[in-house]
Coordinates of N, CA, C and O in Angstrom, one line a residue:
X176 N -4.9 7.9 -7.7 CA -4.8 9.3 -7.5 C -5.7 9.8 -6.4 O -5.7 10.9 -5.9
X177 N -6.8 8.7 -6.0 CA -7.8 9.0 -5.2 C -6.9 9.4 -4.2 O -6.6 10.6 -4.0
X178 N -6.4 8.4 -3.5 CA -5.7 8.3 -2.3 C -4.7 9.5 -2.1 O -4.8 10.0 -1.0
X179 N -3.7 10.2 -3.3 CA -3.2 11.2 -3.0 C -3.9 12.0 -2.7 O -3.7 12.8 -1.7
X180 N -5.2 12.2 -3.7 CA -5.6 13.5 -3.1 C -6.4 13.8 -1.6 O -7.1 14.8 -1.3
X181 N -6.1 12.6 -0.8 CA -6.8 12.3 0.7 C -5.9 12.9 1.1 O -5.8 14.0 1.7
X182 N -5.1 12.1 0.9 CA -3.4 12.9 1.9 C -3.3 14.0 2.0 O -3.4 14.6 3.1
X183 N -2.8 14.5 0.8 CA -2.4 16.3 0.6 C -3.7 16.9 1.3 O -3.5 17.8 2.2
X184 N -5.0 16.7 1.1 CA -6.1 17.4 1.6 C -5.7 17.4 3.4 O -5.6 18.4 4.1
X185 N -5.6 16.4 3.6 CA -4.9 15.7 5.2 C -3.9 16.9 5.6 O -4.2 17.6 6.5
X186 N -2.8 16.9 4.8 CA -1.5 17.5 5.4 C -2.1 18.9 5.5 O -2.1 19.5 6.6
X187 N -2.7 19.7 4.1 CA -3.1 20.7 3.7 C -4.4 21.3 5.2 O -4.4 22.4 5.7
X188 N -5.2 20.5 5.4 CA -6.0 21.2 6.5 C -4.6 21.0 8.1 O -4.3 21.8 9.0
X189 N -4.1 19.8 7.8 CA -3.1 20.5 9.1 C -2.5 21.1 9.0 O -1.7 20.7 9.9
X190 N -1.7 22.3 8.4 CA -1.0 22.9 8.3 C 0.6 22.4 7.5 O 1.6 23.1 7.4
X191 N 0.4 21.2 7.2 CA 1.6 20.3 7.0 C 2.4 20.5 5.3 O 1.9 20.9 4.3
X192 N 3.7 20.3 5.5 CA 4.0 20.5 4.2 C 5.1 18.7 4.1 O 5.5 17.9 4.8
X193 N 4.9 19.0 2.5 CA 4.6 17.5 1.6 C 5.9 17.6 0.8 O 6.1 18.5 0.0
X194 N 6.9 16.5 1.1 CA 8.3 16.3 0.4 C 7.6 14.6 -0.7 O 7.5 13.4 -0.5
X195 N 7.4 15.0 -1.1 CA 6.6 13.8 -2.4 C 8.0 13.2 -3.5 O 8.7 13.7 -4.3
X196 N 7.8 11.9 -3.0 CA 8.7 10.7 -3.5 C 8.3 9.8 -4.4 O 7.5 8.9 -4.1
X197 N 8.7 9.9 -5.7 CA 8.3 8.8 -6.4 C 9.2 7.7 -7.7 O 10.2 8.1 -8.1
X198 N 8.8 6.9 -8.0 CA 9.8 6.6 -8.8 C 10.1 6.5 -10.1 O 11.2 6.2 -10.5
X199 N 9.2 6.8 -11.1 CA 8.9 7.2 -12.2 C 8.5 8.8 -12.3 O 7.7 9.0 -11.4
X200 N 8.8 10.0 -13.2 CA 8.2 10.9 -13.7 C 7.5 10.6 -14.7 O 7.8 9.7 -15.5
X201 N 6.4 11.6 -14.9 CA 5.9 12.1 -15.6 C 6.0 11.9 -17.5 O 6.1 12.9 -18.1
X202 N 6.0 10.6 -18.3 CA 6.5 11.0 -19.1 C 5.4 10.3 -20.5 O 4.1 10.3 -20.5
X203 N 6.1 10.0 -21.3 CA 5.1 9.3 -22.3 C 4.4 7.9 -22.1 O 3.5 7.4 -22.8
X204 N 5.0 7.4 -21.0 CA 4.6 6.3 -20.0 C 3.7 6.2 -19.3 O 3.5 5.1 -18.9
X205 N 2.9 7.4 -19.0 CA 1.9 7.4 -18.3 C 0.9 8.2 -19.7 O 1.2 8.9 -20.6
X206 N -0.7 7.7 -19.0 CA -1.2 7.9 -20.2 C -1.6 9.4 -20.1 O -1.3 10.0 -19.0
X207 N -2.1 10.2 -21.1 CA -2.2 11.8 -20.8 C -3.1 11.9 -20.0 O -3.4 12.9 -19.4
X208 N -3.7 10.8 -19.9 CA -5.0 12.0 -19.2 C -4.6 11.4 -17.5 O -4.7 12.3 -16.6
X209 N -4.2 10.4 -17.1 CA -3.4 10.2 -16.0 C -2.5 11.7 -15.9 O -2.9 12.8 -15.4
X210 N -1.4 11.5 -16.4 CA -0.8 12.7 -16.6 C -0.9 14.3 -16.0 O -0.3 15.0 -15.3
X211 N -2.3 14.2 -16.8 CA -3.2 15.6 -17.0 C -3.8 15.8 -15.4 O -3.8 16.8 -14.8
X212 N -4.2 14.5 -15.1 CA -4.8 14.7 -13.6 C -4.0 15.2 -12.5 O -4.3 16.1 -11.8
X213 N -2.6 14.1 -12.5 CA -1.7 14.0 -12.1 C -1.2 15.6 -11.4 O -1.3 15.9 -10.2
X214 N -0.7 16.6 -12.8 CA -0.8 18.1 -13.2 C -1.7 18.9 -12.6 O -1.3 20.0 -12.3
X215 N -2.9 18.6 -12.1 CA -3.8 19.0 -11.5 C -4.2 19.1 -10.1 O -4.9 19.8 -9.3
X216 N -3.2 18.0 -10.2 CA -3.6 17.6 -8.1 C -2.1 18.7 -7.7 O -2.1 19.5 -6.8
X217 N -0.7 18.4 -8.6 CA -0.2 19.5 -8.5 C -0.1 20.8 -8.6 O 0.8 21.4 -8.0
X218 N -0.8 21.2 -9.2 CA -1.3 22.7 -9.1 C -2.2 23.0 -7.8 O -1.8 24.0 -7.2
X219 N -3.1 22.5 -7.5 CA -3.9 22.7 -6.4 C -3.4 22.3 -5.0 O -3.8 22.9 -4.0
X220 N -2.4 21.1 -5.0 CA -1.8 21.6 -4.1 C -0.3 22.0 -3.4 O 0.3 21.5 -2.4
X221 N 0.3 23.2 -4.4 CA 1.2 23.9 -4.9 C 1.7 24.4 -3.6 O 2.9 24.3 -3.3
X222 N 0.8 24.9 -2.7 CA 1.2 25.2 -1.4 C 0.9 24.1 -0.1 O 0.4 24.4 1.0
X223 N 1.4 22.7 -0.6 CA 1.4 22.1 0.4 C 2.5 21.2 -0.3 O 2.9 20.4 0.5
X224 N 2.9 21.2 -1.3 CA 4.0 20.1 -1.9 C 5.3 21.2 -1.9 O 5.5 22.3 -2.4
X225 N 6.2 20.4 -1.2 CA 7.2 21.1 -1.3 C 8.3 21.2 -2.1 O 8.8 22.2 -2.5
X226 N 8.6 19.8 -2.6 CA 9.3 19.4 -3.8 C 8.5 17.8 -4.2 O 7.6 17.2 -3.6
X227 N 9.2 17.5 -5.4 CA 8.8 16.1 -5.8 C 10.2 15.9 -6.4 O 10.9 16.7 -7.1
X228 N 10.2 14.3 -5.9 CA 11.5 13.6 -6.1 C 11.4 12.5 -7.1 O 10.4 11.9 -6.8
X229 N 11.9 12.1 -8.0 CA 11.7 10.9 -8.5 C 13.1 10.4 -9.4 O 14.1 11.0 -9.6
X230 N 12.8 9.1 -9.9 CA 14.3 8.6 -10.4 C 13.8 7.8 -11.3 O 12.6 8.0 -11.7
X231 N 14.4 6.8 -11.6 CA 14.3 5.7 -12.7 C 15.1 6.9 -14.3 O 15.1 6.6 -15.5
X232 N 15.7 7.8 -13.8 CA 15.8 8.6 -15.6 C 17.4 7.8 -15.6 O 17.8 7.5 -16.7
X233 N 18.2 7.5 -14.6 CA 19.1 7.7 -15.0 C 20.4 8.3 -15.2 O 21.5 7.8 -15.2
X234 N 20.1 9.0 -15.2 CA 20.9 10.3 -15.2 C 20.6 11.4 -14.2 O 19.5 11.5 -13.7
X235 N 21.9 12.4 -13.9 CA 21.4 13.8 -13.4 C 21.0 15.0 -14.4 O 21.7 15.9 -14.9
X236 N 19.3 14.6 -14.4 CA 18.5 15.6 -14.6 C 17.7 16.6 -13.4 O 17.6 16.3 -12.2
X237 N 17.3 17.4 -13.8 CA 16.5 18.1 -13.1 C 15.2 18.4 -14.1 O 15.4 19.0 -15.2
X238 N 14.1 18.2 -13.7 CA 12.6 18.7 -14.2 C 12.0 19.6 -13.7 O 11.1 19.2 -13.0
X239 N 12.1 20.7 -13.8 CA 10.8 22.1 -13.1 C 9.7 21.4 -13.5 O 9.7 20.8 -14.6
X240 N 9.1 21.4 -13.0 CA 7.4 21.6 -13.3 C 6.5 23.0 -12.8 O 6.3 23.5 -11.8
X241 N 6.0 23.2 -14.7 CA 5.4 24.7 -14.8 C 4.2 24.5 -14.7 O 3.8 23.5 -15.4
X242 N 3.3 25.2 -13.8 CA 1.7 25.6 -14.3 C 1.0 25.6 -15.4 O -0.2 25.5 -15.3
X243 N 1.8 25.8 -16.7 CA 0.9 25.4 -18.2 C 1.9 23.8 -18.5 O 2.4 23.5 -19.6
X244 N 2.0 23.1 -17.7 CA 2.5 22.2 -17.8 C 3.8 21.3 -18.7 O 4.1 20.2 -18.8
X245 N 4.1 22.5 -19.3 CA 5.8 22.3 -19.8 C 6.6 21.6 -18.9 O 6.4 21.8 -17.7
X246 N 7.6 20.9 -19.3 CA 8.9 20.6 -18.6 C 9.9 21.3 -19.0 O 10.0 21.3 -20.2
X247 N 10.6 21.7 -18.5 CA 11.7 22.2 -18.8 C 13.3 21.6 -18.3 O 13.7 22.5 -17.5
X248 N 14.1 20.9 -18.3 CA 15.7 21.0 -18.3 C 16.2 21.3 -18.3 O 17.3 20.7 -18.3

């Protein structure tokens, strides 16, 4: 997570905005406090991520991700 948070800091002082790809979400797979960090780097940098992409579910879902860190469907 180090490394993300170089980047977004990176894009975020150039003025840059962040289309974030990955291939697992967020789920009981990752440990909470990973997780929790995870939640964090997304909150802070809220105005430089534009969306986040990920797969492995399966199916067509869609995930919001909220600020008190619920998921919603």
């Amino acid at each position: 997570l180090n490394w993300l948070i170089k980047v977004l800091q990176d894009a975020e002082d150039k003025k840059q905005i962040v289309h974030f790809i990955r291939h697992v979400p967020n789920s009981n797979r990752c440990t909470q406090e990973w997780s929790r960090n995870f939640d964090e780097i997304v909150n802070r940098y809220e105005s430089t991520i534009a969306a986040i992409y990920t797969g492995h579910v399966h199916n067509d879902d869609i995930i919001i991700h909220y600020r008190d860190g619920a998921n919603r469907t």
